[in-house]
Every structure is written in structure tokens, then in C-alpha cells.
Tab-separated table of C-alpha atoms in Angstrom:
chain	number	residue	atom	x	y	z
A	1	ALA	CA	-34.629	-55.261	-58.828
A	2	GLN	CA	-31.301	-53.888	-57.392
A	3	SER	CA	-30.149	-50.047	-56.532
A	4	VAL	CA	-27.656	-48.209	-55.259
A	5	SER	CA	-27.337	-45.645	-53.205
A	6	GLN	CA	-23.567	-43.518	-52.855
A	7	HIS	CA	-24.420	-40.979	-50.126
A	8	ASN	CA	-21.745	-39.031	-50.659
A	9	HIS	CA	-22.512	-36.236	-53.678
A	10	HIS	CA	-19.257	-34.172	-53.678
A	11	VAL	CA	-16.398	-34.569	-51.744
A	12	ILE	CA	-13.258	-32.319	-51.253
A	13	LEU	CA	-9.898	-33.521	-50.062
A	14	SER	CA	-6.592	-32.496	-49.701
A	15	GLU	CA	-4.359	-34.097	-51.823
A	16	ALA	CA	-2.293	-37.187	-49.061
A	17	ALA	CA	-5.673	-37.417	-47.293
A	18	SER	CA	-7.189	-40.715	-47.083
A	19	LEU	CA	-10.497	-41.331	-49.348
A	20	GLU	CA	-14.011	-43.479	-48.368
A	21	LEU	CA	-16.982	-43.295	-50.368
A	22	GLY	CA	-19.687	-44.774	-49.518
A	23	CYS	CA	-22.071	-47.293	-51.520
A	24	ASN	CA	-24.413	-49.194	-50.019
A	25	TYR	CA	-26.842	-51.503	-52.596
A	26	SER	CA	-30.246	-53.191	-52.009
A	27	TYR	CA	-30.648	-56.963	-53.656
A	28	GLY	CA	-31.670	-59.752	-52.097
A	29	GLY	CA	-29.608	-62.120	-54.392
A	30	THR	CA	-26.043	-62.537	-55.109
A	31	VAL	CA	-24.036	-59.510	-56.201
A	32	ASN	CA	-21.440	-58.320	-58.351
A	33	LEU	CA	-19.946	-55.775	-57.919
A	34	PHE	CA	-18.269	-52.984	-59.281
A	35	TRP	CA	-16.466	-49.103	-59.009
A	36	TYR	CA	-15.552	-47.162	-62.127
A	37	VAL	CA	-13.703	-43.742	-62.573
A	38	GLN	CA	-14.633	-41.090	-64.798
A	39	TYR	CA	-12.262	-38.414	-65.500
A	40	PRO	CA	-13.160	-35.039	-66.676
A	41	GLY	CA	-14.522	-35.389	-70.396
A	42	GLN	CA	-13.807	-38.777	-70.670
A	43	HIS	CA	-15.470	-41.937	-70.592
A	44	LEU	CA	-15.948	-44.571	-67.797
A	45	GLN	CA	-13.139	-46.940	-66.611
A	46	LEU	CA	-13.671	-49.929	-64.588
A	47	LEU	CA	-11.504	-49.250	-61.334
A	48	LEU	CA	-12.285	-52.573	-58.921
A	49	LYS	CA	-15.015	-55.072	-59.250
A	50	TYR	CA	-15.813	-58.231	-56.680
A	51	PHE	CA	-17.260	-61.177	-57.504
A	52	SER	CA	-16.269	-63.856	-54.891
A	53	GLY	CA	-13.960	-64.406	-52.581
A	54	ASP	CA	-12.142	-62.042	-50.223
A	55	PRO	CA	-13.942	-59.592	-49.476
A	56	LEU	CA	-11.265	-56.779	-49.715
A	57	VAL	CA	-10.808	-56.140	-53.278
A	58	LYS	CA	-7.864	-54.122	-54.627
A	59	GLY	CA	-8.135	-51.538	-57.737
A	60	ILE	CA	-5.505	-50.095	-59.987
A	61	LYS	CA	-4.357	-46.301	-59.015
A	62	GLY	CA	-4.464	-48.261	-55.384
A	63	PHE	CA	-7.657	-48.143	-54.946
A	64	GLU	CA	-9.250	-50.668	-52.884
A	65	ALA	CA	-12.645	-51.929	-51.949
A	66	GLU	CA	-14.243	-53.775	-49.000
A	67	PHE	CA	-17.660	-55.827	-49.349
A	68	ILE	CA	-19.530	-55.818	-46.243
A	69	LYS	CA	-22.480	-58.594	-47.163
A	70	SER	CA	-24.102	-57.634	-43.920
A	71	LYS	CA	-24.637	-54.576	-44.373
A	72	PHE	CA	-24.862	-54.471	-48.075
A	73	SER	CA	-22.053	-52.008	-48.495
A	74	PHE	CA	-19.025	-52.060	-50.752
A	75	ASN	CA	-17.294	-48.638	-49.998
A	76	LEU	CA	-14.133	-47.750	-51.871
A	77	ARG	CA	-10.602	-46.251	-50.450
A	78	LYS	CA	-7.539	-45.227	-50.325
A	79	PRO	CA	-5.193	-43.804	-47.980
A	80	SER	CA	-3.684	-41.204	-49.936
A	81	VAL	CA	-4.904	-39.381	-52.861
A	82	GLN	CA	-2.953	-37.308	-55.995
A	83	TRP	CA	-4.386	-34.286	-58.235
A	84	SER	CA	-4.879	-36.319	-60.615
A	85	ASP	CA	-7.593	-38.706	-58.561
A	86	THR	CA	-10.460	-35.437	-59.365
A	87	ALA	CA	-12.857	-37.740	-60.979
A	88	GLU	CA	-16.503	-38.509	-60.558
A	89	TYR	CA	-16.457	-42.508	-59.212
A	90	PHE	CA	-19.692	-44.601	-59.922
A	91	CYS	CA	-20.418	-48.183	-57.532
A	92	ALA	CA	-22.677	-50.158	-59.604
A	93	VAL	CA	-23.524	-53.713	-58.989
A	94	THR	CA	-25.573	-56.382	-61.149
A	95	ALA	CA	-27.592	-59.452	-59.715
A	96	SER	CA	-24.847	-62.997	-60.488
A	97	GLY	CA	-26.034	-64.550	-64.254
A	98	GLY	CA	-28.439	-62.948	-66.364
A	99	TYR	CA	-28.016	-60.267	-68.239
A	100	GLN	CA	-25.608	-58.776	-66.869
A	101	LYS	CA	-27.483	-55.286	-66.328
A	102	VAL	CA	-25.702	-53.445	-64.789
A	103	THR	CA	-27.210	-50.242	-62.445
A	104	PHE	CA	-25.254	-47.195	-61.348
A	105	GLY	CA	-25.477	-44.742	-58.611
A	106	THR	CA	-25.695	-41.185	-59.140
A	107	GLY	CA	-22.077	-41.262	-58.827
A	108	THR	CA	-19.490	-38.586	-56.065
A	109	LYS	CA	-17.789	-36.061	-57.657
A	110	LEU	CA	-14.519	-36.090	-55.799
A	111	GLN	CA	-11.668	-32.966	-55.182
A	112	VAL	CA	-8.688	-32.936	-54.455
A	113	ILE	CA	-7.224	-29.458	-53.850
A	114	PRO	CA	-3.395	-29.201	-54.466
B	1	ASP	CA	-11.394	-47.725	-75.421
B	2	ALA	CA	-10.091	-48.700	-79.124
B	3	GLY	CA	-12.515	-51.284	-79.328
B	4	ILE	CA	-15.891	-49.691	-78.907
B	5	THR	CA	-16.436	-46.313	-81.503
B	6	GLN	CA	-19.679	-44.149	-81.002
B	7	SER	CA	-20.584	-42.019	-83.659
B	8	PRO	CA	-21.508	-39.242	-84.005
B	9	ARG	CA	-19.761	-37.703	-80.642
B	10	HIS	CA	-21.557	-34.536	-81.124
B	11	LYS	CA	-24.963	-33.364	-82.439
B	12	VAL	CA	-27.477	-30.923	-81.519
B	13	THR	CA	-30.751	-31.389	-83.465
B	14	GLU	CA	-34.240	-30.210	-83.640
B	15	THR	CA	-36.689	-30.926	-81.109
B	16	GLY	CA	-39.299	-33.797	-83.559
B	17	THR	CA	-37.144	-35.076	-85.807
B	18	PRO	CA	-35.631	-38.884	-85.663
B	19	VAL	CA	-31.703	-38.717	-84.414
B	20	THR	CA	-30.141	-42.432	-83.954
B	21	LEU	CA	-26.898	-42.987	-82.334
B	22	ARG	CA	-24.555	-45.734	-83.842
B	23	CYS	CA	-22.313	-48.035	-81.381
B	24	HIS	CA	-20.021	-49.983	-83.254
B	25	GLN	CA	-17.608	-52.642	-81.806
B	26	THR	CA	-14.568	-54.838	-81.618
B	27	GLU	CA	-14.570	-57.215	-79.447
B	28	ASN	CA	-17.408	-59.807	-80.209
B	29	HIS	CA	-18.627	-59.650	-77.662
B	30	ARG	CA	-22.762	-60.549	-77.334
B	31	TYR	CA	-24.520	-57.992	-74.389
B	32	MET	CA	-23.929	-54.432	-75.985
B	33	TYR	CA	-26.305	-51.503	-73.551
B	34	TRP	CA	-27.075	-48.304	-74.296
B	35	TYR	CA	-27.122	-45.382	-71.692
B	36	ARG	CA	-27.826	-42.159	-71.001
B	37	GLN	CA	-25.562	-39.960	-68.269
B	38	ASP	CA	-27.465	-37.202	-66.418
B	39	PRO	CA	-25.888	-34.925	-63.589
B	40	GLY	CA	-27.759	-36.107	-60.610
B	41	HIS	CA	-28.927	-39.761	-62.242
B	42	GLY	CA	-25.859	-41.425	-62.988
B	43	LEU	CA	-26.140	-43.862	-65.428
B	44	ARG	CA	-29.152	-45.153	-66.725
B	45	LEU	CA	-30.250	-48.109	-68.755
B	46	ILE	CA	-31.737	-47.236	-71.705
B	47	HIS	CA	-32.434	-50.732	-73.531
B	48	TYR	CA	-29.869	-53.469	-74.165
B	49	SER	CA	-28.816	-56.424	-76.650
B	50	TYR	CA	-28.172	-60.053	-75.623
B	51	GLY	CA	-27.759	-60.880	-78.865
B	52	VAL	CA	-28.193	-60.554	-83.383
B	53	LYS	CA	-31.702	-59.275	-82.947
B	54	ASP	CA	-32.108	-59.959	-78.740
B	55	THR	CA	-32.891	-56.992	-77.859
B	56	ASP	CA	-34.856	-55.648	-74.274
B	57	LYS	CA	-35.864	-52.666	-72.583
B	58	GLY	CA	-33.732	-50.994	-69.540
B	59	GLU	CA	-35.557	-47.823	-66.869
B	60	VAL	CA	-35.574	-45.614	-68.826
B	61	SER	CA	-37.053	-46.655	-72.134
B	62	ASP	CA	-39.582	-43.984	-73.505
B	63	GLY	CA	-39.056	-42.545	-77.137
B	64	TYR	CA	-36.049	-45.128	-77.200
B	65	SER	CA	-36.029	-47.706	-79.813
B	66	VAL	CA	-32.930	-50.479	-80.575
B	67	SER	CA	-31.403	-52.233	-83.528
B	68	ARG	CA	-29.014	-54.622	-83.809
B	69	SER	CA	-28.113	-56.694	-87.164
B	70	LYS	CA	-25.146	-57.492	-86.586
B	71	THR	CA	-23.208	-58.440	-83.590
B	72	GLU	CA	-21.065	-56.050	-83.493
B	73	ASP	CA	-23.211	-52.783	-84.152
B	74	PHE	CA	-26.143	-51.852	-81.910
B	75	LEU	CA	-28.209	-48.496	-82.743
B	76	LEU	CA	-30.319	-46.434	-80.539
B	77	THR	CA	-32.734	-44.643	-82.469
B	78	LEU	CA	-34.640	-41.497	-81.189
B	79	GLU	CA	-37.920	-41.594	-82.938
B	80	SER	CA	-38.246	-37.830	-82.408
B	81	ALA	CA	-36.198	-35.794	-80.287
B	82	THR	CA	-37.514	-33.841	-77.396
B	83	SER	CA	-35.359	-31.615	-74.866
B	84	SER	CA	-35.469	-33.874	-72.795
B	85	GLN	CA	-33.593	-36.056	-74.226
B	86	THR	CA	-31.295	-33.752	-73.893
B	87	SER	CA	-28.184	-36.024	-72.947
B	88	VAL	CA	-24.847	-38.297	-72.630
B	89	TYR	CA	-25.354	-41.059	-74.360
B	90	PHE	CA	-22.836	-44.382	-73.493
B	91	CYS	CA	-22.130	-47.430	-75.256
B	92	ALA	CA	-21.157	-50.823	-73.707
B	93	THR	CA	-20.353	-53.867	-74.144
B	94	ASN	CA	-19.923	-56.988	-72.046
B	95	THR	CA	-18.382	-60.249	-73.435
B	96	GLY	CA	-21.431	-62.517	-71.044
B	97	GLY	CA	-21.331	-65.548	-69.364
B	98	SER	CA	-22.431	-65.026	-65.282
B	99	PHE	CA	-18.714	-65.751	-64.768
B	100	PRO	CA	-16.670	-64.097	-64.200
B	101	PRO	CA	-18.495	-61.028	-64.357
B	102	TYR	CA	-15.677	-58.867	-66.184
B	103	GLY	CA	-17.382	-55.861	-65.902
B	104	TYR	CA	-18.528	-53.243	-69.185
B	105	THR	CA	-16.649	-51.355	-71.309
B	106	PHE	CA	-17.353	-47.732	-72.443
B	107	GLY	CA	-17.216	-45.967	-75.802
B	108	SER	CA	-16.435	-42.733	-76.289
B	109	GLY	CA	-20.030	-41.517	-75.231
B	110	THR	CA	-22.136	-39.361	-77.562
B	111	ARG	CA	-23.078	-35.430	-76.791
B	112	LEU	CA	-26.383	-35.194	-77.418
B	113	THR	CA	-27.811	-32.016	-77.567
B	114	VAL	CA	-32.344	-31.198	-78.801
B	115	VAL	CA	-32.828	-27.822	-79.055
């Protein structure tokens, strides 16, 4: 079974700082990887996804993530955060094919200070 | 998302009572899922469905049952609610198929409090 680890539970940044949130997964086969964002009081929304091809994936709102297969990692990055990026971020993985059960990490709360 | 509706949005119930949460989708998605979200645990899969009348257990299925009699509806029942089931419950759908993986579409959630 797959699993996901997010090592940063709570991150505080000032506006314009660069962001990198760590995500490592555990699974022996081919995976699909996702980052979701949950703004306060809202449901999860898809930020970006990787399923094949270019390991550098660009998502919405200036976010990107890089899949490094040798490190089983899919870290999320943004060069310059804004106050509106304050949210909780979830990394997720699913094995390719099958019933696409997605396994989520425990989340990272990002607080951006103006 | 407008295509997935969860009801009720909020509910307070007493320990020992049965509770049913409803997820309704207008997307004609094949796959549907119920997750619970708790601080420090992220989202954990309770049950999922891969078609009408086809369901299976997730990682935290004890105390929960589901039914899917129509493509558009996926019901989650807490057979006898306990305080440990106080949580926010999210329904999600997926179009299915292995390529490309579209990712989930989530409902707005149901906040359940068991007192």
C-alpha cells in the first residue's frame, strides 16, 4: 500500500519569501502524484498533478512541483508567496490504474504574514 | 464544486444514534469516495465505490457503512455514532480510468459533532 509523508506541519513565511514544502511517498510501482490546497473553511482543490512526462509540473497560482523518482519525492514550490496563499496543503499519491484510491499526507499549514 | 452536493452541511447528534450523510453528484462520475478529515491525520479513506452497488472498505471503515443505489448518490451511515466520529466528512468523485488521472473533485464537506 502507498503512503505519504509531509515533514513540515506548520510553516510561517513573510510575503515575497520563497516556499518549498516537502513530500515523500512510499510505493514500489508507478504512481500519480497530486498537491491539493484547502483554504480556511473550504474544501480541497487540486493545485497540480503529475502522471508522466516532464517531472517539473506547473500548477495554478504560480505553484510548481518536481517529481524526483530516485528520492520518492514531490516537493511543492513557489518563488514568492502572498498572504492569500495562507492555507493547508496536502500531498497525495495514487497507484496508477486500479480504483484510484488516493492516499493523503497529513498536511502542512502555511501561514503567510503580510 | 457545483457538481457535488453534500447534505447536511452541519449536524449535531447524540452518541448511539444512527446518522446518514448524503453525497449527490451531477457529473456522472464512476468513482465516489468518503473521507474524514481530522487534525494531524489529514484525510483518511472510509469507503469508496467503483460503480452502482459496488463498494469497498477504506482504511478507517469500522463503524461506517455505505450504499450506492444510483450513480449520482453515495450514502455514508454511521451505524451508532460515537464521539470519536466527530469529524469533517468529505465526499469526492473521480471520472475513473487509469489515464490520465484527473484527480478528485471534492464536495464542501459535512461537519458532524457527536455529543
